[in-house]
mmCIF file of C-alpha atoms in Angstrom:
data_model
loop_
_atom_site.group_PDB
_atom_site.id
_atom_site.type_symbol
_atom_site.label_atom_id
_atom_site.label_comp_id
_atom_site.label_asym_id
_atom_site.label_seq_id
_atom_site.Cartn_x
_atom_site.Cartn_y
_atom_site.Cartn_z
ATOM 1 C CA UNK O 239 -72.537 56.346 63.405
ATOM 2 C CA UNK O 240 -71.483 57.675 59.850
ATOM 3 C CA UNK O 241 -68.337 60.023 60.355
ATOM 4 C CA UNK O 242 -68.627 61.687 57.569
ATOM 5 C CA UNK O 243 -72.171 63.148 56.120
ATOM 6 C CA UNK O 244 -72.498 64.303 52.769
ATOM 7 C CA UNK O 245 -75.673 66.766 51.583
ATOM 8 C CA UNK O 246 -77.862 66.614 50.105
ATOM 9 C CA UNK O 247 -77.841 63.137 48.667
ATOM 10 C CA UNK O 248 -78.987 64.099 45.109
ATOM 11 C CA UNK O 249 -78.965 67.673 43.239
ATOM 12 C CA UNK O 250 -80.634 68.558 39.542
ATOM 13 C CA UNK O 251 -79.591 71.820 38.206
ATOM 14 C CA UNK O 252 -79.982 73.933 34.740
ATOM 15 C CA UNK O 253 -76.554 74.717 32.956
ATOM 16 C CA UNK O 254 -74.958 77.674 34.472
ATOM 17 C CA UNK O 255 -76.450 77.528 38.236
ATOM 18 C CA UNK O 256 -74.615 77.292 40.689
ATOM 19 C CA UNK O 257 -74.255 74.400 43.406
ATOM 20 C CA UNK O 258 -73.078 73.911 46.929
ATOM 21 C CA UNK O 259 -72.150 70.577 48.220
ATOM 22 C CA UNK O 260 -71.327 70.028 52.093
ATOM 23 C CA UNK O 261 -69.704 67.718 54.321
ATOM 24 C CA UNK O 262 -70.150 67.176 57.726
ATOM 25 C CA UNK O 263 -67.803 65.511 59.815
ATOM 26 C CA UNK O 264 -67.825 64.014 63.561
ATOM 27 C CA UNK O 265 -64.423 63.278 63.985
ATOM 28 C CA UNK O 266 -60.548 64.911 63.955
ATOM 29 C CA UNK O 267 -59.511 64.517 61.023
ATOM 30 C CA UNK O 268 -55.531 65.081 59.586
ATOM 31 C CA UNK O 269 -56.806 65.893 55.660
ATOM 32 C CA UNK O 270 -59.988 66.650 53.860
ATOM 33 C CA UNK O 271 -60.502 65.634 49.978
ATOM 34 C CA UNK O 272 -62.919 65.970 47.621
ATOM 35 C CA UNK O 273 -63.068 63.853 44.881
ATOM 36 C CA UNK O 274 -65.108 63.515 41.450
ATOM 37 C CA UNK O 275 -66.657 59.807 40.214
ATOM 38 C CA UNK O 276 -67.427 59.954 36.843
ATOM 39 C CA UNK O 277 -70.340 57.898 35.621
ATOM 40 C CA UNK O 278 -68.192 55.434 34.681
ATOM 41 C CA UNK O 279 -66.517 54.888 38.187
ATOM 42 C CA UNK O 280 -63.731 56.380 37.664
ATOM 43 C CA UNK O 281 -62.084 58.456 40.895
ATOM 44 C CA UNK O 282 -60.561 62.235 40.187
ATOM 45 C CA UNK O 283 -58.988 64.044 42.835
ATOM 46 C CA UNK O 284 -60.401 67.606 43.484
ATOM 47 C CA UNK O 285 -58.950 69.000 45.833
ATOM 48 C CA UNK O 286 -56.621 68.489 49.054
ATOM 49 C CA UNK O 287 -57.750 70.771 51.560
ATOM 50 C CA UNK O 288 -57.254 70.129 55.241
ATOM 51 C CA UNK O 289 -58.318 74.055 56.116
ATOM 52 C CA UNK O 290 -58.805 77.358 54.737
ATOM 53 C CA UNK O 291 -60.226 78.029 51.015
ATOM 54 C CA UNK O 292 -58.813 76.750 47.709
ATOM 55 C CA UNK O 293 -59.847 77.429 44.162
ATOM 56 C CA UNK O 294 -59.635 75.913 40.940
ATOM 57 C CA UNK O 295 -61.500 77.311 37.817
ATOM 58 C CA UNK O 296 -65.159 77.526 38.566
ATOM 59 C CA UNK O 297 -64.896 75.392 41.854
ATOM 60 C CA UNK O 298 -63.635 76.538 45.108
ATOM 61 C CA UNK O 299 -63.361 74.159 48.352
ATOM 62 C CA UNK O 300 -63.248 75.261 52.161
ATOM 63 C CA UNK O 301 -62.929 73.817 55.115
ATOM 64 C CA UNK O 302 -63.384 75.051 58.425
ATOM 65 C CA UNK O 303 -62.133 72.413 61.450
ATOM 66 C CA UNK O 304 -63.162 73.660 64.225
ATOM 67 C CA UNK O 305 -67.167 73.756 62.612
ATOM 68 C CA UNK O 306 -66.583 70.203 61.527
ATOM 69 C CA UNK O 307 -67.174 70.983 58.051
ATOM 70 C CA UNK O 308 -66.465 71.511 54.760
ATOM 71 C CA UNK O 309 -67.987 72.888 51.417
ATOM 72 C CA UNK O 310 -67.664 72.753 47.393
ATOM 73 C CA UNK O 311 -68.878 75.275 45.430
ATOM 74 C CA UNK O 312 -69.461 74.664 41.466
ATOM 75 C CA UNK O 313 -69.916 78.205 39.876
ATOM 76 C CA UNK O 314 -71.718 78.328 36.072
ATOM 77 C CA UNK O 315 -72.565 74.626 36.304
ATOM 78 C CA UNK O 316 -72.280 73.057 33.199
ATOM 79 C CA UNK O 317 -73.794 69.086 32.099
ATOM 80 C CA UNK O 318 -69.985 67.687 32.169
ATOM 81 C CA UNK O 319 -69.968 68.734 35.802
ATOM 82 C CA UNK O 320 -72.897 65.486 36.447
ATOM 83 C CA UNK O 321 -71.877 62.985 38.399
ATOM 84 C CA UNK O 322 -71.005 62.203 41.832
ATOM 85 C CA UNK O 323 -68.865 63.923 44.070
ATOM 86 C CA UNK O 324 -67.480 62.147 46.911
ATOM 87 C CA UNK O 325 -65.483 63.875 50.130
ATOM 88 C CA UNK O 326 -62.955 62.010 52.491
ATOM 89 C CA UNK O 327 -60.994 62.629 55.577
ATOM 90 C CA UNK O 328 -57.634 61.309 56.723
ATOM 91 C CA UNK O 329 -58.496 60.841 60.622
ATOM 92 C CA UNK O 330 -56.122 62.193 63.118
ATOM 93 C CA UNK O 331 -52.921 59.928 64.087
ATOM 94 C CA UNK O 332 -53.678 57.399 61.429
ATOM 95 C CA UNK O 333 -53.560 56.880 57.452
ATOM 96 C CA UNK O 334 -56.962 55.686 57.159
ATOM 97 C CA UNK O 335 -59.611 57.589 54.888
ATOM 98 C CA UNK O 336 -63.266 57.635 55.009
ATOM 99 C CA UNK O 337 -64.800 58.589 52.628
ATOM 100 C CA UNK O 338 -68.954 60.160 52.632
ATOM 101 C CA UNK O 339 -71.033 58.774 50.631
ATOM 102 C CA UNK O 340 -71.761 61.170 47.871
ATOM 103 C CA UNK O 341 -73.897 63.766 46.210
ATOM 104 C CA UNK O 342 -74.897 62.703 42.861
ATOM 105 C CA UNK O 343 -75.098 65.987 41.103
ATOM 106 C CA UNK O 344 -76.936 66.018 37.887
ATOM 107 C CA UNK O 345 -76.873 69.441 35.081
ATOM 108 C CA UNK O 346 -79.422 69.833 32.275
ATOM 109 C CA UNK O 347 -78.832 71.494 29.303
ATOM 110 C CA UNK F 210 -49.297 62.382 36.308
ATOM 111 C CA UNK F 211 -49.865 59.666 38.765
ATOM 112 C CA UNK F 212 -50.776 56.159 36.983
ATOM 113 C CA UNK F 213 -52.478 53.433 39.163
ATOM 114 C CA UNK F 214 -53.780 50.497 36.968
ATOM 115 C CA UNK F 215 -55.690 47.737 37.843
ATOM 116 C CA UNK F 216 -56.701 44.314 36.623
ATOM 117 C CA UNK F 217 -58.930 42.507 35.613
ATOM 118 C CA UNK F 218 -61.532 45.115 34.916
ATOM 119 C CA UNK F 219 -64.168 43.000 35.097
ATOM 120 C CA UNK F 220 -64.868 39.705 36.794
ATOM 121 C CA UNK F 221 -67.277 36.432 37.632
ATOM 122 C CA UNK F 222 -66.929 33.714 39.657
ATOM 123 C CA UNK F 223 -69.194 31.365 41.629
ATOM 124 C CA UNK F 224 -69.364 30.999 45.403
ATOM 125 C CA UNK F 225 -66.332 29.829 46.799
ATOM 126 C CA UNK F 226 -64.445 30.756 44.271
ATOM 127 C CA UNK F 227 -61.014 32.026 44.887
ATOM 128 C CA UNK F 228 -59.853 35.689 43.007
ATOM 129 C CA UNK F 229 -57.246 37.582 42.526
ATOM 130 C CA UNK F 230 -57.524 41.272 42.097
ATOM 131 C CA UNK F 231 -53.806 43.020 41.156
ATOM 132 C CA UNK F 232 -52.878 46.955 41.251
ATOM 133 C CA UNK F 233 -49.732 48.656 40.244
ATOM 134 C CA UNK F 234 -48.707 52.138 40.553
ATOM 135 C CA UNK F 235 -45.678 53.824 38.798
ATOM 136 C CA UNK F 236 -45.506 57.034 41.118
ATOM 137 C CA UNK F 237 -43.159 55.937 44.135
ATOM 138 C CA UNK F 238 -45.778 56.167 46.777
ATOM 139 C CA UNK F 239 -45.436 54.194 49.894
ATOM 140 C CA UNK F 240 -49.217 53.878 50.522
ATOM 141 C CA UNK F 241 -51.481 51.706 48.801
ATOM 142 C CA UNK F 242 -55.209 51.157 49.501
ATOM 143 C CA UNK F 243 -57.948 48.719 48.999
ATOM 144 C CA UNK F 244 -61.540 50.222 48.848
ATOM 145 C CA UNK F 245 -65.065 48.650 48.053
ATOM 146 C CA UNK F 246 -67.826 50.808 46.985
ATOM 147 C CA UNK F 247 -71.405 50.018 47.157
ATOM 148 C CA UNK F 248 -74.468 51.635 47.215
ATOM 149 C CA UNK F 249 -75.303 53.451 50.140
ATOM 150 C CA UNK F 250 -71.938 52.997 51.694
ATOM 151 C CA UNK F 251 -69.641 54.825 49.809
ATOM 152 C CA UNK F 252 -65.850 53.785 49.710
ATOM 153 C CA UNK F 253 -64.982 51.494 52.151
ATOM 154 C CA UNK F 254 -61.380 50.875 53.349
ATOM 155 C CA UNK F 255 -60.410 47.249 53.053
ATOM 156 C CA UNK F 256 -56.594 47.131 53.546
ATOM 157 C CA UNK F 257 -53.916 49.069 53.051
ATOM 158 C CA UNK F 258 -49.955 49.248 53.453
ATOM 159 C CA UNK F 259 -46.955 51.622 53.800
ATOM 160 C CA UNK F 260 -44.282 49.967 51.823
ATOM 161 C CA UNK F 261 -43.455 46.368 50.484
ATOM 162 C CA UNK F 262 -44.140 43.327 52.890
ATOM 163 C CA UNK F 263 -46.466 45.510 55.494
ATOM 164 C CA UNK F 264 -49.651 45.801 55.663
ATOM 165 C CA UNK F 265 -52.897 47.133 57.922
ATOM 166 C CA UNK F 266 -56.109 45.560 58.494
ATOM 167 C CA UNK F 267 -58.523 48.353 57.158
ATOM 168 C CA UNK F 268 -62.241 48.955 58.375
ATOM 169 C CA UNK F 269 -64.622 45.990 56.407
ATOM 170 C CA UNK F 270 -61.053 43.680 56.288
ATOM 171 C CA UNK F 271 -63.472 40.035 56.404
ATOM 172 C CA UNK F 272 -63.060 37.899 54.206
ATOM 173 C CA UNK F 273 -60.321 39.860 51.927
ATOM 174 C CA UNK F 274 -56.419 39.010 52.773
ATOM 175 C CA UNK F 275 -54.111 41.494 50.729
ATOM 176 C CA UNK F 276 -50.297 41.424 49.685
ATOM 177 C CA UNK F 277 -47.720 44.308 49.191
ATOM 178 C CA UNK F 278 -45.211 42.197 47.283
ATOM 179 C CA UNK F 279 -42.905 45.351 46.403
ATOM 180 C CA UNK F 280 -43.513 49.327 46.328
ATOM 181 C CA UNK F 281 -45.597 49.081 42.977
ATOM 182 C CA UNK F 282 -47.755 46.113 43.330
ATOM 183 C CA UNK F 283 -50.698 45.571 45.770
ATOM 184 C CA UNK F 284 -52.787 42.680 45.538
ATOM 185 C CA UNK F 285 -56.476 41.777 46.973
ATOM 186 C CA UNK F 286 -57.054 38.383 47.533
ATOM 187 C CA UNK F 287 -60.425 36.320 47.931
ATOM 188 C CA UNK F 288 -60.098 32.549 48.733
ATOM 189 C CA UNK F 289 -63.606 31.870 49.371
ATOM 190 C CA UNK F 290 -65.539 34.184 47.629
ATOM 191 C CA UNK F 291 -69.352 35.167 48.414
ATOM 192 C CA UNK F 292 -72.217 37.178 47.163
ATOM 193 C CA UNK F 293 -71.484 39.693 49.934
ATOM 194 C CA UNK F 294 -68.345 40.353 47.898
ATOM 195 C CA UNK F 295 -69.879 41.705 44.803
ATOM 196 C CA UNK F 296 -68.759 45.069 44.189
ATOM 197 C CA UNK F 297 -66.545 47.543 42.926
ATOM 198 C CA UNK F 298 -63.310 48.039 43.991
ATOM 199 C CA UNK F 299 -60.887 50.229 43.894
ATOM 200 C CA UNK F 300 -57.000 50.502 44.082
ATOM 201 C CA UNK F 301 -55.545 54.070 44.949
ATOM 202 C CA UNK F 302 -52.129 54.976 45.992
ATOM 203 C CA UNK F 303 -51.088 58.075 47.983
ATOM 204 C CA UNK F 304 -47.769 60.603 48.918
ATOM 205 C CA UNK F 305 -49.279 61.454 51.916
ATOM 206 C CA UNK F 306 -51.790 64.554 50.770
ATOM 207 C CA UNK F 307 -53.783 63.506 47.699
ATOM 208 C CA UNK F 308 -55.054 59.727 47.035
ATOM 209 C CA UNK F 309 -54.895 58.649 43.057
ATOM 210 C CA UNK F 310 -57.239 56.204 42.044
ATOM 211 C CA UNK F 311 -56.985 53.442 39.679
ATOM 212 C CA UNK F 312 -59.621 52.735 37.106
ATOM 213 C CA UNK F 313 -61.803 50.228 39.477
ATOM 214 C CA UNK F 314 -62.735 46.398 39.510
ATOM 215 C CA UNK F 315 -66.227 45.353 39.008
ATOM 216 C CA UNK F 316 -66.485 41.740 40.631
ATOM 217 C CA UNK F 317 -69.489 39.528 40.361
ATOM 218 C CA UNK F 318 -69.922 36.933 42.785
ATOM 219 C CA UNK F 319 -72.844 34.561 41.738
#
């Protein structure tokens, strides 16, 4: 089955709402990421966060292991924030990363 | 800033065809990766290595063979290319925390 669960799938928000994307996972892991996919493909690292609570500017990631999970908040949304944001774990004792497969998040003005 | 870069960008070929996709990163990271991403799948890991001349079979590895030929350059190789195989992929190199991400290769298998 799918290790890693991202929800929900799709999200349409007005400029300045906030958002909060999860990810599930059923499986140790050594690392979390979250990453950002620009329309255009293009892959930005978000955060590394394999536990606890990390911020940067209007977003803020945690991660709690033992609930298998973990969240990113997007504070004041605003439409450059659109696209699709993708989590990953590193899983225990090897150097493989799976990735979820995405919530396609999508601001109006 | 970390700079992967791939190459070509874009590319078609017919069935059976054999490709050659090429990735280079200038940061001094051991680990290099090879991911496909499709709809409804996400990234999946093809092949990856930890230095020049290893490498590890990743999770979807059919049909793909890859080279580490030294610590910057990682190549994906496709001697019989298929439809399956259309897709984009994606190069990314790592330190051990944070993956970086090349630009992406959007192949075309008709």
């Amino acid at each position: 089955g799918q290790q890693v669960q991202q929800s929900p799938a799709s999200l349409v928000l007005q400029e300045g709402e906030n958002a909060e994307l999860q990810c599930n996972f059923s499986t140790s892991l050594n690392s979390m990421q979250w990453f950002y996919q620009r329309p255009g493909g293009s892959l930005v690292s978000l955060f590394y966060n394999p536990s606890g609570t990390k911020h940067s500017g209007r977003l803020t990631s945690t991660t709690v292991i033992k609930e298998r999970r973990s969240s990113l908040h997007i504070s004041s949304s605003q439409t450059t924030d659109s696209g699709t944001y993708l989590c990953a774990l590193e899983r225990t004792n090897t150097n493989k990363v799976v990735f979820g497969t995405g919530t396609r998040l999508q601001v109006l003005p | 800033e970390a700079a992967v870069t791939q190459s070509p960008r874009n590319k078609v070929t017919v069935t059976g065809g054999n490709v050659t996709l090429s990735c280079r990163q200038t940061n001094s990271h051991n680990y290099m990766y090879w991911y496909r991403q499709d709809t409804g799948h996400g990234l999946r890991l093809i092949h990856y290595s930890y230095g020049a001349g290893n490498l590890q079979i990743g999770d979807v590895p059919d049909g793909y063979k890859a080279t580490r030929t030294t610590q910057e350059d990682f190549f994906l190789l496709l001697e019989l290319a298929s439809p399956s195989q259309t897709s984009l992929y994606f190069c990314a190199s790592s330190d051990q925390d944070t993956q970086y991400f090349g630009p992406g290769t959007r192949l075309l298998v008709l």
